[in-house]
PDB file of C-alpha atoms in Angstrom:
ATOM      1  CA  UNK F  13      26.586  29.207 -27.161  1.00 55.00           C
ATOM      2  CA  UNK F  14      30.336  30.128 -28.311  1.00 77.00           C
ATOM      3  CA  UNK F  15      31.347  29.559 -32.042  1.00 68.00           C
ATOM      4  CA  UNK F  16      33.530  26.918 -31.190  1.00 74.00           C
ATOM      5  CA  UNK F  17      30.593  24.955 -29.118  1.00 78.00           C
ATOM      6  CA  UNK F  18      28.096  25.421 -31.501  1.00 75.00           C
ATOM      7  CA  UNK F  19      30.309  23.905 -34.333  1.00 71.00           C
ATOM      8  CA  UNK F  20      31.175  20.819 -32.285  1.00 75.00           C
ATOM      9  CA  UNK F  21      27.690  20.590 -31.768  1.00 83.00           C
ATOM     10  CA  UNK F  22      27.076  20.124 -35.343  1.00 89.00           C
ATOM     11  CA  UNK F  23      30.347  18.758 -36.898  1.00 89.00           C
ATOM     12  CA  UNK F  24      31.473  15.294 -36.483  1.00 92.00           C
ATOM     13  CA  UNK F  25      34.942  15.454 -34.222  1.00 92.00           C
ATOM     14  CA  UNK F  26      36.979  13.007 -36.726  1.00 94.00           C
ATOM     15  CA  UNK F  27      36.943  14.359 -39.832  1.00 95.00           C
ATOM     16  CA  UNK F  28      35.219  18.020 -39.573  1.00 94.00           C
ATOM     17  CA  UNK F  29      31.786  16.977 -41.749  1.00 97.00           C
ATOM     18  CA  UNK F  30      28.756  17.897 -40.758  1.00 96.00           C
ATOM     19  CA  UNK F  31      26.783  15.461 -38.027  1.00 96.00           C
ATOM     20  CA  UNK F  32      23.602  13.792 -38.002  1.00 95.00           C
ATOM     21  CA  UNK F  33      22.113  16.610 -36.471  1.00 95.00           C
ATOM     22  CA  UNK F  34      23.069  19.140 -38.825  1.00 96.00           C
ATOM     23  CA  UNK F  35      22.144  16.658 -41.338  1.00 97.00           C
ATOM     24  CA  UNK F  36      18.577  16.691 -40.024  1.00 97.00           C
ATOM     25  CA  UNK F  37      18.075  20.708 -40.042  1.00 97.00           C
ATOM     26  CA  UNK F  38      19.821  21.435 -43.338  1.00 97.00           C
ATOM     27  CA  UNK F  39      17.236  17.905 -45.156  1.00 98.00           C
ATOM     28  CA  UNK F  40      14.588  19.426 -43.788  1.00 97.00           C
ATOM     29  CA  UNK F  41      15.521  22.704 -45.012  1.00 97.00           C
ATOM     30  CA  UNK F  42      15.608  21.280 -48.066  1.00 97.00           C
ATOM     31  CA  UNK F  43      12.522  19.366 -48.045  1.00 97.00           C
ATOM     32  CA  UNK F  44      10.601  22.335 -47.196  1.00 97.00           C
ATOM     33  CA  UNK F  45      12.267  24.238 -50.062  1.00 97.00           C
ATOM     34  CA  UNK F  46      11.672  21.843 -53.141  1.00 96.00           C
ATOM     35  CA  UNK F  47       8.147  21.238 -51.481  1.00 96.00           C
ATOM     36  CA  UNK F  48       7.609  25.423 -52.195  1.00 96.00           C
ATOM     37  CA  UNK F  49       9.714  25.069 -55.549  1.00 95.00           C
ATOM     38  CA  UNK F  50       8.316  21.886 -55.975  1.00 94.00           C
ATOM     39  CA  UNK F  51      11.509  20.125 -57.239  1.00 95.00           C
ATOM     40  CA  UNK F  52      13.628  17.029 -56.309  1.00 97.00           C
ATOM     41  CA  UNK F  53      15.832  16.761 -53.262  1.00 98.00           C
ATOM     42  CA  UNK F  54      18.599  13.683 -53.456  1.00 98.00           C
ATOM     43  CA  UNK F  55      19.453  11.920 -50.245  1.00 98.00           C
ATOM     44  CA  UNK F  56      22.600   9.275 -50.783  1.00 98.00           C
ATOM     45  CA  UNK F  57      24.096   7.154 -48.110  1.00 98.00           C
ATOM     46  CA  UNK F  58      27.588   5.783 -48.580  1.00 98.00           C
ATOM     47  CA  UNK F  59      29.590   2.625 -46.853  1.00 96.00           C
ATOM     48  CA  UNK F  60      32.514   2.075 -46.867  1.00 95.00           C
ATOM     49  CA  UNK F  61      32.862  -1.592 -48.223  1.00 92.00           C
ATOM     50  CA  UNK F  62      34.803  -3.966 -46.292  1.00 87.00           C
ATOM     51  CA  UNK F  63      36.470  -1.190 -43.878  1.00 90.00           C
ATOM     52  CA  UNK F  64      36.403  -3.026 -41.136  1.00 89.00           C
ATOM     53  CA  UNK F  65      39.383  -5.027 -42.373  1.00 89.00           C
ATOM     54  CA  UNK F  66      41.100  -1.737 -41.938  1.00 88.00           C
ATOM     55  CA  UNK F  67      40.373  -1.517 -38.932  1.00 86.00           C
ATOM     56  CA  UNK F  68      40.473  -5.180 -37.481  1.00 88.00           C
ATOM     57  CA  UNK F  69      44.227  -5.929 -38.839  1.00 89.00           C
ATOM     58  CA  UNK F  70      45.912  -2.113 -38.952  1.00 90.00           C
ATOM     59  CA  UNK F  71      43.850  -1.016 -35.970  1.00 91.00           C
ATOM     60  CA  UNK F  72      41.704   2.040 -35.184  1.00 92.00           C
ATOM     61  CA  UNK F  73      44.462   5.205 -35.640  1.00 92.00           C
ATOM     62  CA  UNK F  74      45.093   3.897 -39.645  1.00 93.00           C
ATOM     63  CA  UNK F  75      41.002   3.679 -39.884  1.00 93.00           C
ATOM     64  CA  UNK F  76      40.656   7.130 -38.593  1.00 95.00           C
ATOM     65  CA  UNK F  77      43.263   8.455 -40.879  1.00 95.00           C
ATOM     66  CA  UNK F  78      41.786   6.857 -43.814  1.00 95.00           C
ATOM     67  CA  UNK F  79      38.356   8.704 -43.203  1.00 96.00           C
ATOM     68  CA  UNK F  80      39.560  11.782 -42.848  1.00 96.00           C
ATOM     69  CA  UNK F  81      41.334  11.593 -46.231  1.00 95.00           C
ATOM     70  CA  UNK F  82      37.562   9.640 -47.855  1.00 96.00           C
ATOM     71  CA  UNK F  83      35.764  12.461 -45.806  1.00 97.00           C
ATOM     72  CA  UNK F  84      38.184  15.246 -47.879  1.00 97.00           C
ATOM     73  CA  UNK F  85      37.553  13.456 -51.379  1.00 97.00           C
ATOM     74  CA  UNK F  86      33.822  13.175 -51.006  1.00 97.00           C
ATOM     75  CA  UNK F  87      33.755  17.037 -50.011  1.00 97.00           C
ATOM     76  CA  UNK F  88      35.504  17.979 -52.800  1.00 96.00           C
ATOM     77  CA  UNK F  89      33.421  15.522 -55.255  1.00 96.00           C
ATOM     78  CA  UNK F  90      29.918  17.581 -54.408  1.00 96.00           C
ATOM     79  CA  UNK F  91      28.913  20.496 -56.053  1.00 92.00           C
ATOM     80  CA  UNK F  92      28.784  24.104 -53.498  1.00 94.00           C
ATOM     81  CA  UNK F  93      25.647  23.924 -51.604  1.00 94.00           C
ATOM     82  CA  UNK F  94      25.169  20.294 -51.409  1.00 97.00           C
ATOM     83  CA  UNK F  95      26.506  18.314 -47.800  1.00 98.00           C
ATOM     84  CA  UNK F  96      28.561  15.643 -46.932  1.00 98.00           C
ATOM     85  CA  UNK F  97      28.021  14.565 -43.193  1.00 98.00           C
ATOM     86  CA  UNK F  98      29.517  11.504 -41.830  1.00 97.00           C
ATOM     87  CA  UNK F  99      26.838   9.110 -39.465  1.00 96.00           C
ATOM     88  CA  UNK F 100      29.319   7.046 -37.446  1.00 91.00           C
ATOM     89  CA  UNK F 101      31.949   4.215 -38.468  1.00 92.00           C
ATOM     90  CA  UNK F 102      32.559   4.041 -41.883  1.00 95.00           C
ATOM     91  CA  UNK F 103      28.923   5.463 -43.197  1.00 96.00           C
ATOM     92  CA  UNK F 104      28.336   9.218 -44.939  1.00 98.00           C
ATOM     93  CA  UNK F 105      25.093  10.781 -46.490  1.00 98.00           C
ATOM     94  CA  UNK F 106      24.878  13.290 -49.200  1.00 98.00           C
ATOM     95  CA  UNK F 107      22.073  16.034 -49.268  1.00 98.00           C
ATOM     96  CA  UNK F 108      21.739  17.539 -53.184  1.00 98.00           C
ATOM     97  CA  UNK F 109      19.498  19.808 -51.667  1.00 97.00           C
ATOM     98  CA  UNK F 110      18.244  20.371 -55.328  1.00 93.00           C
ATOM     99  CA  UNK F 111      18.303  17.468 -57.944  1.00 94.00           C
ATOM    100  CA  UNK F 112      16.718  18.024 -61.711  1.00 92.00           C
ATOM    101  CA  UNK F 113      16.429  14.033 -62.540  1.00 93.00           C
ATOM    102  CA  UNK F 114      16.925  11.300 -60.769  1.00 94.00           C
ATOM    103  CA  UNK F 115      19.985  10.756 -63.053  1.00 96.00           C
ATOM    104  CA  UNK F 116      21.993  13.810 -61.994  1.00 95.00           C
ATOM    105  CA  UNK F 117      21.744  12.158 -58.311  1.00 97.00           C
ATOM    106  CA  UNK F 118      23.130   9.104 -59.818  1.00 97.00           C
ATOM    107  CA  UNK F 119      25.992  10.748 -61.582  1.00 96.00           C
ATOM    108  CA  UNK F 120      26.792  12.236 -58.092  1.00 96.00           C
ATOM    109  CA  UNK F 121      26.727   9.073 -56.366  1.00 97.00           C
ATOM    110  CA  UNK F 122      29.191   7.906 -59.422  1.00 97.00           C
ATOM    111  CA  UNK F 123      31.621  10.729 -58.779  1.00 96.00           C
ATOM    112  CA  UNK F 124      31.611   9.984 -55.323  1.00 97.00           C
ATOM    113  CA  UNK F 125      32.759   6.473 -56.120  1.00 97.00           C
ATOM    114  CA  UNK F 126      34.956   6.955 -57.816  1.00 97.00           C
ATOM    115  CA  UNK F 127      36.964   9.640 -56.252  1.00 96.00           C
ATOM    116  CA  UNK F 128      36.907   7.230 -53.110  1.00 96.00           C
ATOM    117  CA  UNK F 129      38.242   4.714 -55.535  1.00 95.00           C
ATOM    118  CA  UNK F 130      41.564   6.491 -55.719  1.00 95.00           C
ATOM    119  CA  UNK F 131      44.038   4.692 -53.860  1.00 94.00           C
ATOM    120  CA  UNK F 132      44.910   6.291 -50.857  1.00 93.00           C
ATOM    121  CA  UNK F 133      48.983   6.141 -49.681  1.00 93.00           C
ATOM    122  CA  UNK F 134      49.731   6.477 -46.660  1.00 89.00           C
ATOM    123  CA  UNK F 135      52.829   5.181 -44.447  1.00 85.00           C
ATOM    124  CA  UNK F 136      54.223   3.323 -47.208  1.00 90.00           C
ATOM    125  CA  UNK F 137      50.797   1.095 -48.241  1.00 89.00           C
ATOM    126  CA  UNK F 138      48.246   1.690 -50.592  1.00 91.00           C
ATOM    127  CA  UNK F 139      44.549   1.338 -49.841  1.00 91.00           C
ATOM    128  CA  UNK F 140      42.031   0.662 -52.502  1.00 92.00           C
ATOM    129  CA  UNK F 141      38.695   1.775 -51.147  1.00 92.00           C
ATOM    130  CA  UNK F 142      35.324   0.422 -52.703  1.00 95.00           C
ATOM    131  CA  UNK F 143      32.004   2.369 -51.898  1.00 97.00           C
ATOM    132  CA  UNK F 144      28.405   1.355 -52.313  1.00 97.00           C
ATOM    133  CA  UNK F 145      25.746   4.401 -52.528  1.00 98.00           C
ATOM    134  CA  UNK F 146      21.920   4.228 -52.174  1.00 98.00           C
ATOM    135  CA  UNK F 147      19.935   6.909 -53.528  1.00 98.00           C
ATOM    136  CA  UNK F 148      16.429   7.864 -52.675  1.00 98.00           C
ATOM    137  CA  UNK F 149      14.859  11.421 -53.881  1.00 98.00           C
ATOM    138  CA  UNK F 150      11.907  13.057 -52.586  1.00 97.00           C
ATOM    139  CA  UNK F 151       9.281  13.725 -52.865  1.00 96.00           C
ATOM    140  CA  UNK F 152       9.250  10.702 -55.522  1.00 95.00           C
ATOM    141  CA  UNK F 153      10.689   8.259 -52.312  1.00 95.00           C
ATOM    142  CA  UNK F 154       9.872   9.737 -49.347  1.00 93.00           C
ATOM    143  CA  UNK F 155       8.493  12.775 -47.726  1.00 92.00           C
ATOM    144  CA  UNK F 156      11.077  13.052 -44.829  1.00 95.00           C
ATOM    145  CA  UNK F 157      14.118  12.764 -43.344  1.00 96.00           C
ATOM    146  CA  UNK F 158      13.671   9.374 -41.668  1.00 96.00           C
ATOM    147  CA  UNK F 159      11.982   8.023 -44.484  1.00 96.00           C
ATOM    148  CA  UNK F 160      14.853   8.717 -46.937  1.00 96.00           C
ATOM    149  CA  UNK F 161      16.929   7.867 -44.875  1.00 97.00           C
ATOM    150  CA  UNK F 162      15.759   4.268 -44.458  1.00 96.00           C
ATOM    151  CA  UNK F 163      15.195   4.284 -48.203  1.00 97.00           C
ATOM    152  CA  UNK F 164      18.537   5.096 -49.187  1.00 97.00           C
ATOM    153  CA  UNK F 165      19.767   2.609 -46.545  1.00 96.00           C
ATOM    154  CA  UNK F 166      17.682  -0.055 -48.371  1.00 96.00           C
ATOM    155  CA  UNK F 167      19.430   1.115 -51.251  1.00 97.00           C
ATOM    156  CA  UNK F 168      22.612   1.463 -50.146  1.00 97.00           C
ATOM    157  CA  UNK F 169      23.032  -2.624 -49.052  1.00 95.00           C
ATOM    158  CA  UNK F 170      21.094  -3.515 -52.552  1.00 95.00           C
ATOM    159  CA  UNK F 171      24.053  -2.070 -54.370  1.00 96.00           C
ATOM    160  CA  UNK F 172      26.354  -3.809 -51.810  1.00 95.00           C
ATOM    161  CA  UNK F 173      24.123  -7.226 -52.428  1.00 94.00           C
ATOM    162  CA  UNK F 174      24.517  -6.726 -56.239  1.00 94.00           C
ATOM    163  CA  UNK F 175      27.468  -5.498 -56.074  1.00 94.00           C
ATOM    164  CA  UNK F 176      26.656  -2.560 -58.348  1.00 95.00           C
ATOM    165  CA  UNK F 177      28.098   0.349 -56.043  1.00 96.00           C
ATOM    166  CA  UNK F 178      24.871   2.806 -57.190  1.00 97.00           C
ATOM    167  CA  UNK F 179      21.259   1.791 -56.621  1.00 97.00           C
ATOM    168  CA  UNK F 180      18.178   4.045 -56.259  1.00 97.00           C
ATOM    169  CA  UNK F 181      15.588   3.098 -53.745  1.00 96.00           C
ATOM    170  CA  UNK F 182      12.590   1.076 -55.202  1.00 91.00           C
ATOM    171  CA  UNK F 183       9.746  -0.411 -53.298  1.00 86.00           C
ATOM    172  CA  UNK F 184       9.592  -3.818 -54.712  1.00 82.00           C
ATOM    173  CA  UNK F 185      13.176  -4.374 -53.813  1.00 76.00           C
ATOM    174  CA  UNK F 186      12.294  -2.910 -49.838  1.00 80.00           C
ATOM    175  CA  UNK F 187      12.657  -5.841 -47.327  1.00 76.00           C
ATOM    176  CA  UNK F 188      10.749  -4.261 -44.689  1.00 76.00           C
ATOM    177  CA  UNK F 189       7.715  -4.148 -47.089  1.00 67.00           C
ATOM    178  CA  UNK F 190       5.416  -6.968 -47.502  1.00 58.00           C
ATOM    179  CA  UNK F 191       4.863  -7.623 -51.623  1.00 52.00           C
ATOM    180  CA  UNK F 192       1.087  -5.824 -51.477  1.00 46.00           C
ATOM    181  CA  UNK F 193       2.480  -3.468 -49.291  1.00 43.00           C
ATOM    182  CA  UNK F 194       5.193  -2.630 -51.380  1.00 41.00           C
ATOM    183  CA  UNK F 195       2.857  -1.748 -54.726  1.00 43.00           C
ATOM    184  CA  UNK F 196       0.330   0.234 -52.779  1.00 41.00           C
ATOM    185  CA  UNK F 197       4.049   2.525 -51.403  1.00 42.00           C
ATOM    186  CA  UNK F 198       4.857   3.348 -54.761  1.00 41.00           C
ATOM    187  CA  UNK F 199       3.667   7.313 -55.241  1.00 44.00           C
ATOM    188  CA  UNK F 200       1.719   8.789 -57.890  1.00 40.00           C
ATOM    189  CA  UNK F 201       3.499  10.057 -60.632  1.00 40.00           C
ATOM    190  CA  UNK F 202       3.918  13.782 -60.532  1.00 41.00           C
ATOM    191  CA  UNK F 203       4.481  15.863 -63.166  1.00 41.00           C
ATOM    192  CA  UNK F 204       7.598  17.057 -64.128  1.00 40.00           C
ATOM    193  CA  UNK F 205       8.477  20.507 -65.270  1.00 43.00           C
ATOM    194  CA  UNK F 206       8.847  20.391 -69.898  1.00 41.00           C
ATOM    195  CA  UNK F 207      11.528  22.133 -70.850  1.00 42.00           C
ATOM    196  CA  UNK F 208      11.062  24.447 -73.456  1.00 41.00           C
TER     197      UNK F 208
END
C-alpha cells in the first residue's frame, strides 16, 4: 500500500485526525501496554454541543470549516503521544494512552473545553463553541475498546444532561444497566502504585 493510501486509510479526510480505525489499533496498543505496566489508560469522547445549528442555518461548507479549526485546537490541547481522532459529525475521542489519576484525565478533558471555547472568527462572525466530554479509564471502567467507548459515551451525554461539560463514567448513572446490574459492574478496587 502507498504512503498516501495507507494514511487515508487511517486519517479522517476533513480535518487530517486520526479515524476510527486508527483509533482502534493505537487503544488497543495502549490497553495492552498499561495492562504490562499496569497503569491507567484515559479514553474521552467529545460533542460538539448544539452544532447542528451550524450546520442547519449556515449550511454544511461553514460546519466543515469550523471542525477543522476545533480539530486544530484539540490537537494542540493534548500532550505528545496522546490522540485526537474525529468519529463522524461533530464527535472526537481522546486516547491518554497513559493517565496517573483519574484527575489528570479530567484536567485534559478541561483543557480541551476550554480551548474549544475560544471563539472562532471566521467570515466576519464569531462562533462560540460549547463541548461536553465523557471520560472512562481502564482498566478501572472497562477492559476494551468497545467497552470504553460506550462508557465514555454514557458519560459524554451525562455531562450534556447536567450540563457540566466533564463527567467520568460511573455505573449507577449507566442507562443500559439495570440498578442490580449496575452494582455487581462496578470493579474491584486495585491497588494503586504509593509514591514515595
Amino acid at each position: 500500500m502507498s504512503v498516501q493510501r495507507e494514511h487515508q486509510a487511517h486519517h479522517d479526510e476533513l480535518t487530517g485526525l486520526s479515524n476510527r480505525k486508527l483509533l482502534i489499533r493505537r487503544t488497543n496498543d495502549a490497553l495492552a501496554q498499561a495492562a504490562r505496566s499496569q497503569t491507567m489508560v484515559g479514553f474521552l469522547l467529545l460533542d460538539l454541543d448544539r452544532f447542528k445549528e451550524v450546520n442547519d442555518t449556515l449550511g454544511h461548507p461553514v460546519g466543515d470549516r469550523l471542525l477543522r479549526f476545533v480539530a486544530q485546537r484539540l490537537t494542540h490541547s493534548v500532550r505528545p503521544g496522546d490522540m485526537v481522532a474525529r468519529l463522524g459529525g461533530d464527535e472526537f475521542a481522546v486516547l491518554l494512552p497513559s493517565v496517573k489519576e483519574a484527575s489528570a484525565a479530567r484536567e485534559v478533558a478541561a483543557r480541551l473545553r476550554a480551548a474549544v471555547a475560544e471563539p472562532i472568527r471566521m467570515d466576519g462572525m464569531s462562533f462560540d463553541i460549547e463541548a461536553s466530554v465523557g471520560i472512562a479509564l481502564y482498566p478501572d471502567d472497562a477492559s476494551g475498546f468497545e467497552v470504553l467507548l460506550q462508557h465514555a459515551d454514557v458519560a459524554m451525554y451525562l455531562a450534556k444532561e447536567r450540563r457540566s461539560g466533564v463527567e467520568r463514567y460511573v455505573a449507577d448513572s449507566d442507562p443500559q444497566l439495570p440498578g442490580p446490574a449496575r452494582a455487581a459492574r462496578r470493579p474491584a478496587p486495585r491497588p494503586r502504585p504509593r509514591r514515595a
